[in-house]
Amino acid sequence: MLNGKKIVLGVTGGIAAYKSATLVSKLVQKGADVHVIMTASAQQFITELTLQSLSKNPVYSDTFDEREPSVVSHINLADLADLVIVAPATANMIAKMAHGLADDMLSTTLLATTAPIMVAPAMNVHMYQHPAVIENMRILSSRGVSFIEPGEGLLACGYVGKGRMEEPESIVQIIEQFFSEATSATSNKPRLLEGRKIVVTAGGTIERIDPVRYITNDSSGKMGVAIAKAARDMGAEVVLVAGHIDVTPPADIHVVQVQSAQEMYDAVLELWEDSDIVIKAAAVADYRPRKASDRKMKKSGDTMSLELVKTVDILEQLGLRKKSQFLIGFAAETNNMETYAREKLARKNCDLMVANDVTSEGAGFRSETNIVQIYDALGLVEQLPMLSKEEVAHRLLTITAARIGGAHS
Ligand code: PMT
């Protein structure tokens, strides 16, 4: 199961660091290619040489120790990983991860990777129960980091309680299960949308005030990009019309980059006739400045007014033009979710409306997860719990495929 899997193991400074030797050894025996990064504190507990000998790969601890001139080490490790696991993870490293600190080789690599991340905490029972640690773990969970719960028992500090790093044998089993699920998710994913042409919009539009200022919103593009990826995995031919996004779409997805609502409208309209499904996950500005100044506006009085005019409602325009296309909108709401979502569905002539309460923790803008309710003209189709945006995308497209009759023959 682990044959050829590239696993980056981060070892931080707790007494459980000694267990990392067994963990490396067992992963290597299972065929994994293990690359270890140690923090300076970890080196107080176990030597680089031990982990290098067991992994048969160089061990990294210094961000500036660039051994191979052709690559930047932390980016190289971040990119090569199929999985990054931090075991043991101290309260300090968990806090750094939660707050995006990058002040050593491990935290920098963790910030740079797009691979799945697992964390096996190990610390004193009171530290593990401290509100700050709990909050940091909650933040990381909401971003998709998975935790391997510590066991209970006698801790090295003398206390009895929860905080002992899970045993290496169990961690290896969890990793094997992770790869087994990931493999079956990709290889057995039915190609329900084979031959279908799908346009997905993602991100926020940018409405210019002048050459250096603009109006935008909090959309990161994660939801739209997740839909584009899931549609590709299900066999569809995907075009992603992207406003301002913070994530990099995969290289094999065709991206049309736009800025304003008008540009997004023009791009989508060009693709419209030829599409089977259009999904509008983008957060489009409802208003734009009446006139964008072509020079930087100068500061003058104590107040200034900006006259805004309505942008084109892209979804509504598509709804008016709908023939055979299946049209899906998203509704970003803060209250009365069902009422507003169903009103938008009807007014914009959509087949499905995906409503998210963007004030809920773990839903809406920027988060790795979303909590959505999917409506059609008759009412609620499906109410999903908090799921990764990838899983939300997959569920939405499965419903869509069923409704349009599956793949094109
Ligand atoms: O990008 P992320 O950070 O991952 O966040 C995801 C998200 C919160 C942006 C996404 O889940 C979402 O809710 N997208 C829709 C945001 C939005 O603009 O909602 P709305 O209720 O204002 O608009 C309803 C629908 O009309 C949307 O499909 C929107 O794309 C569309 N619309 C709105 C205005 C306009 N001028 N033209 C449009 O097409």
XYZ file of C-alpha atoms and ligand atoms in Angstrom:
448
model
C 0.000 0.000 0.000
C 2.813 2.422 0.773
C 5.030 1.364 -2.087
C 6.655 4.459 -3.569
C 4.531 6.840 -1.478
C 6.497 9.925 -0.619
C 5.969 10.786 3.012
C 7.482 13.852 4.638
C 7.769 13.263 8.381
C 8.145 16.296 10.625
C 9.651 15.509 14.008
C 9.299 18.136 16.726
C 10.811 18.449 20.180
C 9.050 16.194 22.621
C 10.178 13.062 24.417
C 8.049 11.065 21.953
C 10.564 12.033 19.262
C 12.294 8.729 20.053
C 9.234 6.954 18.596
C 9.876 8.607 15.240
C 12.747 6.160 14.672
C 10.329 3.214 14.817
C 7.837 5.114 12.697
C 10.417 5.802 9.970
C 11.611 2.214 10.067
C 8.104 0.773 9.745
C 7.136 3.146 6.927
C 10.304 2.275 5.023
C 9.640 -1.447 5.509
C 6.231 -0.904 3.921
C 7.900 0.606 0.858
C 7.433 4.326 1.607
C 10.031 6.899 0.606
C 10.402 8.860 3.849
C 11.927 12.342 4.077
C 12.469 13.623 7.594
C 12.497 17.238 8.741
C 13.507 17.854 12.356
C 13.116 20.965 14.437
C 16.063 22.158 16.518
C 14.297 20.940 19.679
C 13.736 17.487 18.188
C 17.497 17.188 17.830
C 17.755 17.367 21.627
C 15.887 14.061 21.784
C 17.067 12.064 18.775
C 19.889 12.447 16.283
C 19.707 13.280 12.599
C 21.992 10.345 11.944
C 19.490 7.845 13.362
C 16.666 9.084 11.153
C 18.910 9.453 8.120
C 20.163 5.884 8.502
C 16.632 4.524 8.830
C 15.056 6.614 6.066
C 18.071 6.395 3.740
C 17.409 9.995 2.819
C 19.060 13.208 3.992
C 17.421 14.720 7.071
C 16.623 18.436 6.984
C 16.540 20.832 9.895
C 17.858 24.147 8.606
C 15.845 26.153 6.067
C 19.024 27.649 4.672
C 20.924 24.399 4.317
C 20.461 24.204 0.545
C 22.268 21.011 -0.396
C 21.095 20.779 -3.945
C 21.564 24.014 -5.920
C 18.923 23.116 -8.519
C 16.050 23.143 -5.989
C 14.842 25.116 -2.975
C 14.721 22.389 -0.335
C 11.563 23.322 1.578
C 9.601 23.853 -1.645
C 10.983 20.652 -3.098
C 9.928 18.653 -0.015
C 6.556 20.432 0.090
C 5.923 19.545 -3.556
C 7.179 15.964 -3.579
C 5.050 14.867 -0.610
C 2.029 12.629 -1.077
C 1.460 13.107 2.640
C 3.042 15.235 5.351
C 2.834 13.934 8.892
C 4.048 15.700 12.015
C 4.782 13.112 14.694
C 5.274 13.957 17.439
C 3.668 17.394 17.183
C 4.271 19.709 20.113
C 1.806 22.390 21.243
C 4.269 24.929 19.860
C 4.300 23.426 16.352
C 0.502 23.110 16.338
C 0.261 26.811 17.278
C 2.695 27.774 14.519
C 0.713 25.784 11.974
C -2.583 27.304 13.089
C -1.223 30.821 12.777
C 0.797 30.384 9.622
C 4.233 30.938 11.137
C 7.180 29.870 9.041
C 10.301 30.349 11.131
C 12.024 27.013 10.661
C 12.401 24.317 8.018
C 9.381 22.289 9.151
C 6.871 25.120 9.604
C 7.997 26.656 6.289
C 7.510 23.357 4.470
C 4.109 22.886 6.096
C 3.038 26.292 4.846
C 4.271 25.548 1.347
C 2.736 22.131 0.860
C -0.584 21.358 -0.756
C -0.343 17.691 0.300
C -2.685 16.298 2.972
C -1.365 16.873 6.484
C -1.668 14.593 9.517
C -0.683 15.612 13.012
C 0.049 13.272 15.921
C 0.122 15.479 19.027
C 2.220 14.565 22.048
C 2.345 16.711 25.160
C 1.475 16.978 28.839
C -2.188 16.322 29.621
C -2.821 19.890 30.837
C -1.204 21.351 27.757
C -3.370 19.108 25.579
C -6.481 20.370 27.359
C -5.442 24.043 27.291
C -8.027 26.209 25.470
C -5.294 27.666 23.252
C -4.212 24.215 22.061
C -7.825 23.107 21.580
C -8.571 26.252 19.570
C -5.445 25.796 17.429
C -6.392 22.186 16.665
C -9.925 23.297 15.792
C -8.539 25.890 13.356
C -6.357 23.266 11.717
C -9.200 20.724 11.526
C -11.392 23.273 9.777
C -8.605 23.625 7.200
C -8.590 19.908 6.538
C -5.659 18.833 8.737
C -6.368 15.446 10.330
C -5.330 14.560 13.861
C -4.176 11.231 15.230
C -5.459 11.395 18.779
C -2.904 10.805 21.502
C -3.403 7.854 23.804
C -3.980 7.928 27.556
C -1.542 6.594 30.120
C 1.518 7.480 32.108
C 3.226 10.438 30.489
C 6.941 11.099 30.587
C 6.274 14.152 32.768
C 4.853 11.890 35.490
C 1.188 12.730 34.933
C -1.337 10.108 33.933
C -3.737 11.232 31.189
C -4.146 11.996 27.534
C -1.117 13.240 25.671
C 0.967 10.201 24.778
C 1.741 10.062 21.077
C -0.078 7.221 19.326
C 2.151 4.172 18.842
C 4.060 4.006 15.524
C 2.306 0.731 14.542
C -1.102 2.427 14.780
C 0.122 5.512 12.939
C 1.350 3.306 10.098
C -2.080 1.642 9.941
C -3.790 5.049 9.792
C -1.465 6.120 6.981
C -2.147 2.886 5.077
C -5.861 3.415 5.455
C -5.507 7.003 4.254
C -3.764 5.918 1.052
C -6.155 3.049 0.526
C -9.162 5.420 0.720
C -7.451 7.985 -1.487
C -6.674 5.336 -4.119
C -10.192 3.953 -4.195
C -11.634 7.487 -4.297
C -9.682 8.276 -7.459
C -9.532 4.953 -9.238
C -13.121 3.947 -8.537
C -14.593 7.385 -9.043
C -17.238 6.729 -11.674
C -16.798 8.940 -14.688
C -20.379 10.148 -14.417
C -19.717 13.288 -16.439
C -17.649 11.786 -19.262
C -18.040 13.889 -22.394
C -19.960 16.684 -20.639
C -18.831 20.278 -21.086
C -18.806 22.193 -17.834
C -18.123 25.843 -17.114
C -17.309 26.705 -13.509
C -16.790 30.219 -12.178
C -14.629 30.807 -9.124
C -13.277 33.629 -6.984
C -14.243 37.225 -6.513
C -14.611 39.856 -9.193
C -12.569 43.040 -9.065
C -14.334 46.303 -9.829
C -11.865 49.091 -10.446
C -12.111 52.487 -8.738
C -8.851 53.756 -10.171
C -5.543 52.137 -11.266
C -4.577 51.313 -7.660
C -7.915 50.704 -5.914
C -10.777 48.344 -6.391
C -13.847 46.741 -4.819
C -13.736 43.005 -4.248
C -14.822 40.394 -1.692
C -13.476 37.534 0.409
C -13.817 34.710 -2.106
C -10.644 32.626 -2.369
C -11.819 30.518 -5.291
C -11.425 27.286 -3.271
C -15.034 26.213 -3.761
C -14.995 26.842 -7.510
C -11.604 25.230 -8.043
C -12.741 22.170 -6.041
C -15.765 21.859 -8.348
C -13.578 22.189 -11.428
C -11.242 19.444 -10.150
C -14.087 17.112 -9.200
C -15.739 17.627 -12.597
C -12.456 16.819 -14.333
C -12.066 13.661 -12.201
C -15.579 12.631 -13.229
C -14.616 12.834 -16.893
C -15.960 16.269 -17.852
C -14.300 18.781 -20.138
C -13.914 21.749 -17.816
C -13.358 25.455 -18.329
C -12.738 27.473 -15.188
C -13.601 31.164 -15.452
C -11.633 32.635 -12.587
C -11.818 36.043 -11.004
C -9.412 36.832 -8.190
C -8.411 33.482 -6.647
C -5.880 32.484 -3.989
C -5.437 28.872 -5.067
C -3.631 27.505 -8.098
C -5.890 25.443 -10.338
C -4.365 22.216 -11.690
C -2.396 22.661 -14.877
C -4.701 20.363 -16.870
C -7.767 22.558 -16.352
C -8.329 25.301 -18.898
C -8.557 28.632 -17.067
C -9.973 31.865 -18.449
C -8.780 34.675 -16.189
C -11.085 37.653 -15.735
C -11.347 40.643 -13.417
C -14.705 42.377 -13.445
C -18.289 41.091 -13.470
C -18.569 42.330 -17.052
C -15.477 40.362 -18.103
C -16.810 37.273 -16.333
C -20.125 37.717 -18.118
C -18.423 38.032 -21.516
C -16.283 34.944 -20.893
C -19.175 32.800 -19.657
C -21.462 33.922 -22.448
C -18.908 32.891 -25.045
C -18.859 29.372 -23.594
C -22.567 29.182 -22.843
C -24.020 27.818 -26.102
C -21.635 24.904 -26.120
C -21.971 23.934 -22.436
C -23.953 21.195 -20.756
C -23.564 22.491 -17.221
C -22.688 25.926 -15.831
C -21.870 26.298 -12.140
C -21.562 29.795 -10.730
C -19.565 29.462 -7.524
C -17.940 32.878 -8.034
C -18.754 35.794 -5.772
C -19.682 38.462 -8.291
C -19.880 42.105 -7.238
C -23.449 43.396 -7.373
C -22.278 46.989 -7.888
C -19.307 48.694 -9.475
C -18.139 52.311 -9.545
C -20.051 54.180 -12.260
C -16.770 55.271 -13.764
C -13.299 53.910 -13.056
C -10.807 56.761 -13.007
C -7.838 56.177 -15.305
C -5.598 58.148 -12.922
C -5.027 57.630 -9.212
C -7.718 59.641 -7.440
C -6.295 62.387 -5.244
C -7.197 62.830 -1.624
C -9.278 65.989 -1.131
C -12.104 66.610 1.380
C -12.844 64.774 4.634
C -15.404 62.565 2.966
C -15.827 61.247 -0.511
C -18.717 59.514 -2.255
C -18.433 56.830 -4.806
C -21.373 56.355 -7.092
C -22.033 52.683 -7.726
C -24.150 51.173 -10.446
C -25.480 47.648 -10.748
C -23.326 45.075 -12.496
C -24.813 42.612 -14.917
C -26.377 39.659 -13.089
C -24.630 36.888 -14.993
C -26.656 34.050 -13.542
C -29.932 35.811 -14.239
C -28.872 36.453 -17.823
C -27.943 32.802 -18.284
C -31.273 31.770 -16.784
C -33.035 33.857 -19.430
C -31.054 32.172 -22.209
C -31.365 28.627 -20.872
C -32.165 25.882 -23.370
C -30.704 22.467 -22.622
C -28.074 23.693 -20.156
C -28.176 22.662 -16.506
C -27.646 25.810 -14.448
C -26.382 25.841 -10.864
C -26.045 28.932 -8.699
C -24.572 29.446 -5.261
C -26.250 31.603 -2.655
C -24.016 33.188 -0.028
C -26.353 34.095 2.808
C -26.083 35.344 6.373
C -29.736 34.827 7.402
C -33.023 33.409 6.067
C -30.960 31.014 3.988
C -33.769 28.874 2.614
C -36.047 31.781 1.686
C -33.337 33.749 -0.086
C -31.829 30.723 -1.802
C -35.165 29.579 -3.172
C -36.022 33.119 -4.284
C -32.698 33.291 -6.194
C -33.248 29.860 -7.700
C -36.618 30.941 -9.097
C -35.611 34.449 -10.193
C -32.439 33.258 -11.929
C -34.127 30.190 -13.427
C -31.561 27.766 -11.990
C -31.898 24.001 -11.772
C -30.092 23.852 -8.448
C -29.108 26.465 -5.886
C -26.358 25.679 -3.383
C -26.883 27.755 -0.268
C -24.158 28.389 2.270
C -24.466 30.390 5.460
C -21.232 32.331 5.191
C -21.358 33.341 8.871
C -21.090 29.718 10.056
C -17.724 28.431 11.238
C -16.319 26.076 8.589
C -18.564 27.398 5.811
C -18.348 29.899 3.001
C -15.477 32.203 2.156
C -11.863 31.076 2.421
C -12.359 27.983 4.581
C -11.285 24.518 3.442
C -14.738 23.186 4.311
C -18.289 24.164 3.522
C -21.742 23.442 4.921
C -24.353 23.585 2.193
C -27.996 22.985 1.479
C -28.916 22.183 -2.093
C -32.334 23.304 -3.376
C -34.322 22.755 -6.528
C -37.681 24.211 -7.532
C -39.501 21.783 -5.225
C -37.426 22.480 -2.121
C -34.527 20.914 -0.261
C -32.678 18.243 -2.243
C -29.855 17.582 0.185
C -28.501 19.080 3.350
C -24.803 18.321 3.768
C -22.828 18.443 7.015
C -19.480 20.188 7.226
C -17.374 18.587 4.486
C -14.220 19.488 2.627
C -14.966 21.650 -0.400
C -13.745 18.731 -2.557
C -16.380 16.445 -1.032
C -19.101 19.105 -1.398
C -18.100 19.418 -5.055
C -18.250 15.668 -5.540
C -21.707 15.371 -3.937
C -23.061 18.299 -5.959
C -21.789 16.834 -9.213
C -23.160 13.383 -8.385
C -26.639 14.904 -7.944
C -26.152 16.877 -11.149
C -25.063 13.801 -13.118
C -28.138 11.907 -11.938
C -30.388 14.776 -13.006
C -28.954 15.219 -16.468
C -28.833 11.500 -17.165
C -25.117 10.898 -16.629
C -22.318 10.846 -19.155
C -22.684 11.649 -22.854
C -22.760 8.462 -24.880
O -14.283 31.070 -3.001
P -14.360 30.514 -1.580
O -13.473 31.269 -0.646
O -14.116 29.034 -1.577
O -15.849 30.754 -1.036
C -16.932 30.089 -1.626
C -18.139 31.020 -1.802
C -18.646 31.478 -0.439
C -17.763 32.238 -2.646
C -19.221 30.170 -2.565
O -19.550 29.044 -1.795
C -20.481 30.991 -2.836
O -21.390 31.089 -2.023
N -20.537 31.637 -4.040
C -21.621 32.565 -4.419
C -21.335 33.927 -3.849
C -22.359 34.942 -4.280
O -22.059 35.830 -5.019
O -23.589 34.702 -3.835
P -24.862 35.664 -4.173
O -25.905 35.112 -3.284
O -24.499 37.081 -4.042
O -25.177 35.359 -5.685
C -26.045 34.309 -6.087
C -25.579 33.722 -7.386
O -25.666 34.706 -8.419
C -24.135 33.221 -7.386
O -24.099 32.017 -8.115
C -23.380 34.317 -8.120
O -22.256 33.804 -8.824
C -24.422 34.853 -9.079
N -24.257 36.280 -9.421
C -24.371 37.249 -8.480
C -24.263 38.572 -8.838
C -24.020 38.897 -10.185
N -23.879 40.154 -10.568
N -23.901 37.930 -11.098
C -24.032 36.622 -10.741
O -23.918 35.721 -11.590
